[in-house]
Amino acid sequence: MTQHSAWRGPALAAAFPLLALVAWHLATSGRAYSLIPPPYEVGLELWDLAFGGIYDDAFSETLQTHALASMSRAYGGFALAAAVALPLGMLIGRVEVIRTMLDPTLQLLRPVPVTAWLPLAMIVFGLGPRSAFFLVFLGAFYPVLINTIFGVRSVEPRLFEAAAMLGLSPSASFTKVVLPASLPSIFTGLRLGLGLSWVVIVVGEMTGVQTGLGAIIMEARQLSRTDIVICGMAVIGVLGFASDKLIMLLGQWLLRWSPQHG
Amino acid sequence: MNRTSMVEPILDVKNVTKRFAFNNETVTALANANLRIEKGEFVCLIGPSGCGKSTLLRMVAGFETASEGDLLMWAKPVQGPGPDRGMVFQDYGLFPWLTVARNIGFGPAARGRPTREVRATEKRFVEMVGLTRFADAYPHQLSGGMKQRVAIARVLANEAEVVLMDEPFGALDAMTRERLQAELLEIWEAQKLTVLFVTHAIEEAIVLADRVVVMSPGPGRIVADERIDIPRPRDPTSPEFNALRRRLSSLLAGHH
Ligand SMILES: Nc1ncnc2c1ncn2[C@@H]1O[C@H](COP(=O)(O)OP(=O)(O)OP(=O)(O)O)[C@@H](O)[C@H]1O
Ligand SMILES: [Mg+2]
């Protein structure tokens, strides 16, 4: 085994996007009628979106507003989904009656894609942020729910025996055994759910919301401002990536006892 | 077999039969088992696979109920698992999310002992099983022998009077097994424990036990109860040891 320097990973990870950037540049730069703007134009536009001072048009200095609007909806919808799906999943997983009552309905609704809910959401919640919020909620709900149910149901029976013979009361076994044992699974659900909230928020914001990264992409498309479309995509990518990294760090700390995570 | 005693037994298994429903059939895992164990005795259960050793142990632990007969501890019927009967599982059954120390303190904490006392107990028993350096390690960072030490320590830390062990050293290599056997005997003597120990290995039973209870399958039953009076530590190459080994082998083979 050769010793790899600390920079090897990041360098390898950066090589591919850099190559893609070069290819993009070669394919678009200097052409009069390219529908796709070259990378440096997108870079300039991104700067203008964030700080202004270059084009000073209607989009200048609006990035923060849009990014914050999207983030608040993505995290808000996700938080609400987690707040409902976590306790519900634990109940469905551990309480026979509730499982029999709710599981079939939930399984039936599960294959319906979030986007198919869009028309109904717009009727019930109207055009605007509340629909987007609802769609995020729905998108994040199922991964959290399914993984929570799986987690609390697949606790090794041996651990209940061990706890009981050590004198733990059955009522305490939920917090002392079930919860910690299912944490890895619950955490997987939360991570998937958070990732999906970012996917869904953009779809949700394309339906007549004034602010948000999805909204700005829609508006730019109608104005044929492809540079802004690409800026929006890049910002979504970075924000989604950053939030995934954050939740991963949290998970590594919480699950440091687990050989699969820690 | 007819050792009668005036002393009240700590454990009394009276005419216990256990049947399991299995694929619309009834399997008799254990038929009419009788076993009296006095406080401080080290009793080994040996017998071929499927003769009901685990079933008997799990009934004493309170994980299973008897189909017929009585299981008494200090003359009171066993009702469910309890901290007075600690179990050491072959697969350890440690809580993977707790450190070595917290695994050992689990019982006292679960029974509501004050935190300061729990920490002191953890420290004492981590030391007793020689895992001080690993007190803050998680189970997945330990070897099999170390995990089994934790499993033993958490039962002792919980002040279990009876320690039930189901092939606890079965998964360990020969050297680790011998060392743990010696440690277990030391702890047993020092803490005045009562041990009921299941094993497949005749040698292990002779090294450890005051009494070896021999079981046989189809249906599971107790066929012999041998007292071992050789002083410890026992030398496996001695003539008495060999004589016992031959005797137990023939009992296991069905000549009694
Ligand atoms: N939960 C169960 N359901 C049905 N049958 C069972 C169950 N537990 C045990 N048995 C049956 O009871 C009999 C005794 O099993 P037991 O596990 O007590 O044997 P054992 O002596 O511990 O064997 P081994 O040495 O292989 O561990 C076996 O025939 C087994 O199939
Ligand atoms: Mg067994």
Coordinates of C-alpha atoms and ligand atoms in Angstrom, one line a residue:
Chain A
M1 CA 0.0 0.0 0.0
T2 CA 1.3 3.4 -0.9
Q3 CA 0.7 6.4 1.3
H4 CA -1.8 8.8 -0.2
S5 CA -1.6 12.5 0.7
A6 CA -4.5 14.2 2.2
W7 CA -5.2 16.0 -1.0
R8 CA -5.6 13.0 -3.2
G9 CA -9.3 12.6 -2.6
P10 CA -10.3 16.2 -3.1
A11 CA -8.0 16.5 -6.1
L12 CA -9.6 13.4 -7.7
A13 CA -13.1 14.6 -6.9
A14 CA -12.4 18.0 -8.5
A15 CA -10.8 16.6 -11.6
F16 CA -14.1 15.5 -13.2
P17 CA -16.1 18.8 -12.8
L18 CA -13.1 20.7 -14.0
L19 CA -12.9 18.6 -17.2
A20 CA -16.6 19.1 -17.7
L21 CA -16.1 22.8 -17.3
V22 CA -13.4 22.8 -20.0
A23 CA -15.6 20.7 -22.3
W24 CA -18.5 23.1 -21.7
H25 CA -16.2 26.1 -22.5
L26 CA -14.9 24.6 -25.7
A27 CA -18.4 23.7 -26.9
T28 CA -20.0 27.1 -26.3
S29 CA -17.4 29.9 -26.2
G30 CA -17.0 32.1 -29.2
R31 CA -20.2 30.9 -31.0
A32 CA -22.6 33.5 -32.0
Y33 CA -25.8 31.5 -31.7
S34 CA -25.2 29.2 -28.8
L35 CA -28.3 28.6 -26.8
I36 CA -26.2 27.6 -23.9
P37 CA -24.0 30.4 -22.5
P38 CA -20.3 29.7 -21.8
P39 CA -19.1 29.1 -18.3
Y40 CA -17.6 32.5 -17.6
E41 CA -20.9 34.3 -18.6
V42 CA -22.7 32.1 -16.1
G43 CA -20.0 33.0 -13.6
L44 CA -20.6 36.7 -14.1
E45 CA -24.3 36.3 -13.9
L46 CA -23.9 34.3 -10.7
W47 CA -21.9 37.2 -9.2
D48 CA -24.5 39.7 -10.4
L49 CA -27.3 37.6 -8.9
A50 CA -25.5 37.5 -5.6
F51 CA -23.9 40.9 -5.3
G52 CA -25.1 43.0 -8.3
G53 CA -22.9 45.7 -9.9
I54 CA -22.5 44.0 -13.3
Y55 CA -25.8 44.1 -15.2
D56 CA -28.0 45.7 -12.6
D57 CA -31.2 44.3 -14.1
A58 CA -34.3 42.9 -12.3
F59 CA -32.5 39.8 -11.1
S60 CA -29.4 41.6 -9.6
E61 CA -28.8 41.0 -5.9
T62 CA -31.9 38.7 -5.6
L63 CA -30.1 35.4 -5.0
Q64 CA -30.2 35.6 -1.2
T65 CA -33.9 36.2 -1.2
H66 CA -34.6 33.3 -3.5
A67 CA -32.2 30.9 -1.7
L68 CA -33.6 31.8 1.7
A69 CA -37.2 31.3 0.5
S70 CA -36.3 27.9 -0.9
M71 CA -34.3 26.9 2.2
S72 CA -37.1 27.9 4.6
R73 CA -39.6 25.9 2.6
A74 CA -37.3 22.9 2.1
Y75 CA -36.3 22.7 5.8
G76 CA -39.7 23.7 7.1
G77 CA -41.5 21.0 5.0
F78 CA -38.9 18.5 6.0
A79 CA -39.1 19.4 9.7
L80 CA -42.9 19.1 9.6
A81 CA -42.6 15.7 7.8
A82 CA -40.1 14.5 10.4
A83 CA -42.3 15.7 13.2
V84 CA -45.3 13.7 11.9
A85 CA -43.5 10.7 10.4
L86 CA -41.2 9.9 13.3
P87 CA -43.9 9.4 16.0
L88 CA -46.3 7.8 13.5
G89 CA -43.6 5.4 12.2
M90 CA -42.8 4.4 15.8
L91 CA -46.5 3.8 16.6
I92 CA -47.1 1.8 13.4
G93 CA -43.9 -0.2 14.0
R94 CA -44.7 -1.0 17.6
V95 CA -48.4 -1.0 18.0
E96 CA -50.2 -3.8 16.3
V97 CA -53.7 -2.1 16.2
I98 CA -52.3 1.1 14.6
R99 CA -50.3 -0.9 12.1
T100 CA -53.3 -2.9 11.0
M101 CA -55.4 0.2 10.8
L102 CA -53.0 2.6 8.9
D103 CA -50.4 0.5 7.1
P104 CA -52.5 -0.6 4.1
T105 CA -53.7 3.0 3.4
L106 CA -50.2 4.4 3.6
Q107 CA -48.8 1.6 1.4
L108 CA -51.6 2.4 -1.2
L109 CA -50.7 6.1 -1.3
R110 CA -47.0 5.6 -1.3
P111 CA -46.6 4.8 -5.1
V112 CA -48.3 8.1 -6.0
P113 CA -45.5 10.4 -7.0
V114 CA -45.3 13.8 -5.4
T115 CA -45.7 15.5 -8.7
A116 CA -49.1 13.8 -9.2
W117 CA -50.3 15.6 -6.0
L118 CA -49.5 18.9 -7.6
P119 CA -52.9 19.7 -9.1
L120 CA -54.7 18.7 -5.9
A121 CA -52.3 20.6 -3.8
M122 CA -53.0 23.7 -5.9
I123 CA -56.7 23.3 -5.5
V124 CA -56.5 22.8 -1.7
F125 CA -53.7 25.2 -0.8
G126 CA -53.9 27.6 -3.7
L127 CA -51.2 28.8 -6.0
G128 CA -48.3 29.8 -3.9
P129 CA -45.8 28.8 -1.2
R130 CA -48.3 26.7 0.8
S131 CA -48.6 24.2 -2.1
A132 CA -44.8 24.0 -2.4
F133 CA -44.5 23.5 1.4
F134 CA -47.1 20.7 1.3
L135 CA -45.3 19.0 -1.6
V136 CA -42.0 19.0 0.3
F137 CA -43.8 17.7 3.3
L138 CA -45.2 14.8 1.2
G139 CA -41.9 14.1 -0.4
A140 CA -39.9 13.9 2.8
F141 CA -42.7 12.1 4.7
Y142 CA -42.4 8.6 3.2
P143 CA -38.7 8.0 3.4
V144 CA -38.8 9.0 7.1
L145 CA -41.9 7.0 7.8
I146 CA -40.8 3.8 6.0
N147 CA -37.3 3.8 7.6
T148 CA -38.7 4.5 11.0
I149 CA -41.1 1.6 10.8
F150 CA -38.4 -0.7 9.6
G151 CA -36.0 0.5 12.3
V152 CA -38.3 0.0 15.3
R153 CA -39.6 -3.3 13.9
S154 CA -36.2 -4.9 13.3
V155 CA -34.7 -4.6 16.8
E156 CA -32.9 -7.9 17.7
P157 CA -35.1 -9.9 20.1
R158 CA -31.9 -10.7 22.1
L159 CA -31.6 -7.1 23.1
F160 CA -35.1 -7.1 24.7
E161 CA -34.1 -10.3 26.6
A162 CA -30.9 -8.8 27.8
A163 CA -32.6 -5.6 29.0
A164 CA -35.4 -7.6 30.7
M165 CA -32.9 -9.9 32.6
L166 CA -31.0 -6.8 33.7
G167 CA -34.1 -5.5 35.3
L168 CA -35.4 -2.9 32.8
S169 CA -39.1 -2.4 33.0
P170 CA -41.1 -3.1 29.8
S171 CA -42.3 0.5 29.7
A172 CA -38.7 1.8 29.7
S173 CA -37.6 -0.5 26.9
F174 CA -38.9 1.9 24.3
T175 CA -36.5 4.7 25.2
K176 CA -33.6 2.5 26.4
V177 CA -33.7 -0.2 23.7
V178 CA -36.0 0.4 20.7
L179 CA -35.0 4.0 20.1
P180 CA -31.2 3.6 20.2
A181 CA -31.4 0.3 18.3
S182 CA -33.4 1.8 15.5
L183 CA -31.4 5.1 15.3
P184 CA -29.3 4.0 12.2
S185 CA -32.4 3.2 10.2
I186 CA -34.2 6.4 11.4
F187 CA -31.2 8.4 10.4
T188 CA -31.1 6.9 6.9
G189 CA -34.8 7.9 6.5
L190 CA -34.0 11.5 7.6
R191 CA -31.2 11.8 5.2
L192 CA -33.2 10.5 2.3
G193 CA -36.1 12.8 3.3
L194 CA -33.9 15.8 3.4
G195 CA -32.4 15.1 0.0
L196 CA -35.9 14.7 -1.4
S197 CA -37.1 17.9 0.1
W198 CA -34.6 19.7 -2.1
V199 CA -35.7 17.8 -5.2
V200 CA -39.4 18.5 -4.5
I201 CA -39.0 22.2 -3.5
V202 CA -37.9 23.2 -7.0
V203 CA -40.9 21.4 -8.5
G204 CA -43.2 23.0 -6.0
E205 CA -41.8 26.5 -6.7
M206 CA -42.4 26.2 -10.4
T207 CA -46.1 26.5 -9.9
G208 CA -46.6 30.2 -9.5
V209 CA -44.6 31.2 -6.5
Q210 CA -42.9 34.6 -6.6
T211 CA -39.7 33.8 -4.8
G212 CA -37.5 30.7 -4.6
L213 CA -34.9 29.0 -6.7
G214 CA -37.5 27.1 -8.6
A215 CA -39.4 30.3 -9.3
I216 CA -36.3 32.1 -10.6
I217 CA -35.5 29.2 -12.9
M218 CA -39.1 29.3 -14.3
E219 CA -39.0 33.0 -14.8
A220 CA -35.6 32.9 -16.4
R221 CA -36.7 30.2 -18.8
Q222 CA -39.6 32.3 -20.0
L223 CA -37.2 35.1 -20.7
S224 CA -34.7 32.8 -22.3
R225 CA -32.1 33.7 -19.7
T226 CA -30.4 30.3 -19.7
D227 CA -27.4 31.7 -17.8
I228 CA -29.8 32.4 -14.8
V229 CA -31.3 28.9 -15.2
I230 CA -27.8 27.4 -14.9
C231 CA -27.0 29.6 -11.9
G232 CA -30.2 28.4 -10.2
M233 CA -29.3 24.8 -10.8
A234 CA -25.8 25.3 -9.4
V235 CA -27.0 27.0 -6.2
I236 CA -29.6 24.2 -5.6
G237 CA -26.8 21.7 -6.1
V238 CA -24.5 23.4 -3.6
L239 CA -27.2 24.0 -1.0
G240 CA -28.5 20.4 -1.3
F241 CA -25.0 19.1 -1.0
A242 CA -24.2 21.2 2.0
S243 CA -27.3 20.2 3.9
D244 CA -26.6 16.5 3.1
K245 CA -23.0 17.0 4.5
L246 CA -24.3 18.6 7.6
I247 CA -26.8 15.8 8.4
M248 CA -24.1 13.3 7.6
L249 CA -21.8 14.9 10.2
L250 CA -24.6 14.9 12.7
G251 CA -25.2 11.2 11.9
Q252 CA -21.5 10.2 12.3
W253 CA -21.5 11.8 15.7
L254 CA -24.8 10.3 16.9
L255 CA -24.0 6.9 15.4
R256 CA -20.3 6.7 16.3
W257 CA -21.0 3.4 18.0
S258 CA -22.1 1.8 14.8
P259 CA -19.6 0.0 12.7
Q260 CA -21.5 1.0 9.5
H261 CA -21.6 4.7 10.4
G262 CA -19.0 5.9 12.9
Chain B
M1 CA -29.1 -38.9 41.6
N2 CA -30.8 -39.2 45.0
R3 CA -28.8 -36.7 46.8
T4 CA -31.3 -35.5 49.4
S5 CA -30.5 -32.4 51.3
M6 CA -32.0 -30.5 54.2
V7 CA -30.7 -27.2 52.8
E8 CA -33.3 -25.1 50.9
P9 CA -32.2 -25.0 47.2
I10 CA -31.7 -21.7 45.5
L11 CA -33.2 -23.2 42.4
D12 CA -35.7 -26.0 42.3
V13 CA -36.9 -27.5 38.9
K14 CA -39.8 -29.8 39.7
N15 CA -41.1 -32.1 37.1
V16 CA -40.8 -29.6 34.4
T17 CA -42.0 -30.4 30.9
K18 CA -41.8 -28.0 27.9
R19 CA -43.6 -28.4 24.6
F20 CA -43.3 -26.2 21.6
A21 CA -45.9 -26.0 18.8
F22 CA -44.0 -26.4 15.6
N23 CA -45.6 -26.8 12.1
N24 CA -48.9 -28.1 13.6
E25 CA -46.9 -30.6 15.6
T26 CA -45.9 -30.6 19.2
V27 CA -42.2 -31.0 20.0
T28 CA -41.4 -32.0 23.5
A29 CA -38.2 -30.1 24.2
L30 CA -37.9 -31.2 27.8
A31 CA -39.7 -34.0 29.7
N32 CA -40.1 -34.3 33.5
A33 CA -36.9 -32.5 34.4
N34 CA -36.0 -32.4 38.1
L35 CA -33.0 -30.4 39.3
R36 CA -32.2 -28.9 42.7
I37 CA -29.3 -26.5 42.9
E38 CA -27.9 -25.1 46.2
K39 CA -26.5 -21.7 46.7
G40 CA -22.9 -21.5 45.6
E41 CA -23.0 -24.5 43.4
F42 CA -21.4 -24.6 40.0
V43 CA -23.5 -26.9 37.8
C44 CA -22.8 -27.8 34.2
L45 CA -25.4 -29.1 31.8
I46 CA -24.1 -31.2 29.0
G47 CA -25.7 -33.2 26.3
P48 CA -26.0 -33.5 22.5
S49 CA -27.6 -30.8 20.4
G50 CA -31.4 -30.6 20.7
C51 CA -31.7 -32.2 24.2
G52 CA -33.2 -29.1 25.7
K53 CA -30.3 -27.5 27.5
S54 CA -31.1 -24.0 26.2
T55 CA -34.8 -24.6 26.8
L56 CA -34.2 -25.4 30.5
L57 CA -31.9 -22.4 30.9
R58 CA -34.3 -20.1 29.2
M59 CA -37.1 -21.3 31.5
V60 CA -35.0 -20.6 34.6
A61 CA -34.2 -17.2 33.2
G62 CA -37.9 -16.5 32.7
F63 CA -37.8 -16.1 28.9
E64 CA -40.0 -19.2 28.5
T65 CA -42.8 -20.7 30.7
A66 CA -43.0 -24.3 31.6
S67 CA -45.8 -26.4 30.0
E68 CA -46.0 -28.5 33.1
G69 CA -44.2 -28.5 36.5
D70 CA -42.8 -25.8 38.7
L71 CA -39.7 -23.6 38.5
L72 CA -38.8 -22.2 41.9
M73 CA -36.2 -19.7 43.0
W74 CA -35.9 -19.6 46.8
A75 CA -39.2 -21.5 46.8
K76 CA -41.0 -18.8 44.9
P77 CA -42.2 -19.4 41.3
V78 CA -40.2 -17.8 38.6
Q79 CA -42.3 -15.2 36.9
G80 CA -40.5 -13.7 33.9
P81 CA -36.9 -12.4 33.7
G82 CA -35.4 -10.6 36.6
P83 CA -32.1 -9.2 37.8
D84 CA -31.6 -12.0 40.4
R85 CA -31.0 -14.4 37.5
G86 CA -28.4 -13.0 35.1
M87 CA -28.0 -14.6 31.7
V88 CA -24.8 -14.7 29.6
F89 CA -25.6 -15.4 26.0
Q90 CA -23.4 -17.1 23.5
D91 CA -23.9 -14.2 21.1
Y92 CA -23.1 -11.7 24.0
G93 CA -26.3 -9.6 23.5
L94 CA -24.4 -6.4 24.3
F95 CA -26.0 -3.0 23.6
P96 CA -24.0 -1.8 20.6
W97 CA -24.8 1.9 21.2
L98 CA -23.3 1.8 24.8
T99 CA -19.7 1.8 25.8
V100 CA -18.2 -1.1 27.7
A101 CA -18.7 0.8 31.0
R102 CA -22.3 1.8 30.2
N103 CA -23.1 -1.8 29.2
I104 CA -21.9 -2.9 32.6
G105 CA -23.8 -0.1 34.3
F106 CA -27.0 -0.8 32.4
G107 CA -28.7 -3.0 35.0
P108 CA -28.0 -0.8 38.0
A109 CA -29.1 2.3 36.0
A110 CA -32.3 0.5 34.8
R111 CA -33.1 -0.3 38.4
G112 CA -32.9 3.3 39.3
R113 CA -29.6 3.4 41.3
P114 CA -28.2 6.9 41.6
T115 CA -25.8 7.9 38.8
R116 CA -22.8 8.3 41.2
E117 CA -23.3 4.8 42.5
V118 CA -23.7 3.4 38.9
R119 CA -20.4 5.0 37.8
A120 CA -18.6 3.5 40.8
T121 CA -20.1 0.1 40.0
E122 CA -19.0 0.4 36.4
K123 CA -15.5 1.2 37.4
R124 CA -15.2 -1.7 39.8
F125 CA -16.5 -4.3 37.4
V126 CA -14.6 -3.0 34.4
E127 CA -11.5 -3.5 36.5
M128 CA -12.6 -6.9 37.7
V129 CA -12.8 -8.2 34.2
G130 CA -9.6 -6.4 33.2
L131 CA -11.0 -4.0 30.6
T132 CA -10.0 -0.7 32.2
R133 CA -8.3 0.4 29.0
F134 CA -11.4 -0.4 27.0
A135 CA -14.0 1.2 29.3
D136 CA -14.9 3.8 26.7
A137 CA -14.8 1.5 23.7
Y138 CA -18.0 0.3 21.9
P139 CA -18.7 -3.4 21.5
H140 CA -17.9 -3.6 17.8
Q141 CA -14.3 -2.5 18.8
L142 CA -13.8 -5.6 21.0
S143 CA -12.7 -9.1 20.4
G144 CA -15.1 -12.0 21.2
G145 CA -13.3 -12.8 24.5
M146 CA -13.6 -9.2 25.6
K147 CA -17.2 -9.0 24.7
Q148 CA -17.9 -12.1 26.8
R149 CA -16.1 -10.5 29.7
V150 CA -18.4 -7.5 29.4
A151 CA -21.4 -9.8 29.3
I152 CA -20.3 -11.5 32.4
A153 CA -19.4 -8.2 34.2
R154 CA -22.8 -6.7 33.5
V155 CA -24.5 -9.6 35.1
L156 CA -22.2 -9.4 38.1
A157 CA -22.5 -5.7 38.4
N158 CA -26.3 -6.2 38.7
E159 CA -25.8 -8.4 41.7
A160 CA -27.3 -11.5 40.1
E161 CA -27.4 -14.4 42.6
V162 CA -27.7 -17.0 39.9
V163 CA -25.6 -16.7 36.7
L164 CA -27.0 -18.6 33.7
M165 CA -24.5 -19.2 30.9
D166 CA -25.5 -20.8 27.6
E167 CA -22.3 -22.0 25.9
P168 CA -20.7 -18.7 26.7
F169 CA -17.3 -19.7 25.5
G170 CA -18.4 -21.7 22.5
A171 CA -17.3 -19.1 19.9
L172 CA -13.9 -18.5 21.4
D173 CA -10.5 -19.9 20.6
A174 CA -9.0 -22.5 23.0
M175 CA -6.6 -20.2 24.7
T176 CA -9.1 -17.5 25.3
R177 CA -11.6 -20.1 26.5
E178 CA -9.1 -21.5 29.1
R179 CA -8.3 -18.0 30.4
L180 CA -12.0 -17.1 30.7
Q181 CA -12.7 -20.4 32.5
A182 CA -10.0 -19.6 35.1
E183 CA -11.3 -16.1 35.5
L184 CA -14.9 -17.3 35.9
L185 CA -13.9 -19.8 38.6
E186 CA -12.0 -17.0 40.5
I187 CA -15.0 -14.7 40.3
W188 CA -17.4 -17.5 41.2
E189 CA -15.4 -18.3 44.4
A190 CA -14.9 -14.7 45.3
Q191 CA -18.5 -13.6 44.8
K192 CA -20.1 -16.8 46.1
L193 CA -22.2 -17.1 42.9
T194 CA -24.5 -19.9 41.8
V195 CA -23.7 -20.9 38.2
L196 CA -25.7 -22.9 35.8
F197 CA -23.5 -23.4 32.8
V198 CA -24.4 -25.1 29.5
T199 CA -21.7 -26.6 27.4
H200 CA -21.1 -29.2 24.6
A201 CA -17.6 -29.9 25.9
I202 CA -17.0 -32.6 28.4
E203 CA -13.6 -31.2 29.4
E204 CA -15.0 -27.8 30.0
A205 CA -17.7 -29.3 32.3
I206 CA -15.0 -31.2 34.3
V207 CA -12.7 -28.2 34.6
L208 CA -15.5 -26.0 36.0
A209 CA -18.3 -27.9 37.7
D210 CA -19.2 -29.1 41.2
R211 CA -21.9 -31.2 39.5
V212 CA -22.3 -32.3 35.9
V213 CA -25.9 -32.9 34.7
V214 CA -26.1 -35.1 31.7
M215 CA -29.0 -34.7 29.3
S216 CA -30.2 -36.8 26.4
P217 CA -32.5 -36.0 23.5
G218 CA -35.7 -37.3 22.0
P219 CA -37.5 -36.0 24.2
G220 CA -35.0 -34.0 26.2
R221 CA -34.4 -35.3 29.7
I222 CA -31.9 -35.5 32.5
V223 CA -30.2 -38.9 32.6
A224 CA -27.4 -38.4 35.1
D225 CA -26.1 -36.0 37.8
E226 CA -22.4 -36.5 38.6
R227 CA -20.7 -34.9 41.5
I228 CA -17.0 -33.9 40.9
D229 CA -14.8 -33.8 44.0
I230 CA -11.4 -33.2 42.4
P231 CA -9.9 -30.1 44.0
R232 CA -9.4 -27.1 41.7
P233 CA -7.4 -26.2 39.7
R234 CA -8.0 -29.5 37.9
D235 CA -5.4 -31.0 35.8
P236 CA -6.9 -32.4 32.6
T237 CA -4.0 -35.0 32.3
S238 CA -4.6 -36.5 35.8
P239 CA -6.0 -40.0 36.1
E240 CA -9.1 -38.9 38.0
F241 CA -9.9 -36.3 35.3
N242 CA -9.5 -39.0 32.6
A243 CA -11.7 -41.5 34.5
L244 CA -14.4 -38.9 34.7
R245 CA -14.1 -38.0 31.1
R246 CA -14.5 -41.7 30.1
R247 CA -17.5 -42.0 32.4
L248 CA -19.2 -38.9 31.1
S249 CA -18.5 -39.9 27.5
S250 CA -20.2 -43.2 28.0
L251 CA -23.2 -41.5 29.7
L252 CA -23.5 -39.2 26.8
A253 CA -23.3 -42.1 24.4
G254 CA -26.3 -43.6 26.2
H255 CA -24.8 -46.3 28.4
H256 CA -26.2 -45.7 31.8
Ligands
LIG1 N1 -39.0 -21.6 20.0 C1 -39.1 -22.9 19.6 N2 -40.0 -23.4 18.8 C2 -40.1 -24.7 18.5 N3 -39.2 -25.6 18.9 C3 -38.2 -25.2 19.7 C4 -38.1 -23.9 20.1 N4 -37.0 -23.8 20.9 C5 -36.5 -25.0 21.0 N5 -37.2 -25.9 20.2 C6 -37.0 -27.3 20.1 O1 -36.7 -27.9 21.4 C7 -35.7 -28.8 21.3 C8 -34.6 -28.5 22.3 O2 -33.9 -27.3 21.9 P1 -32.8 -26.6 22.7 O3 -32.4 -25.3 22.0 O4 -33.2 -26.5 24.1 O5 -31.6 -27.6 22.6 P2 -30.1 -27.5 23.1 O6 -29.8 -28.7 24.0 O7 -29.8 -26.2 23.6 O8 -29.3 -27.7 21.7 P3 -27.9 -27.1 21.2 O9 -26.8 -27.8 21.9 O10 -27.9 -27.3 19.8 O11 -28.0 -25.6 21.6 C9 -35.2 -28.9 19.9 O12 -35.8 -30.0 19.3 C10 -35.7 -27.6 19.3 O13 -36.0 -27.8 17.9
MG2 MG -28.6 -24.5 23.0

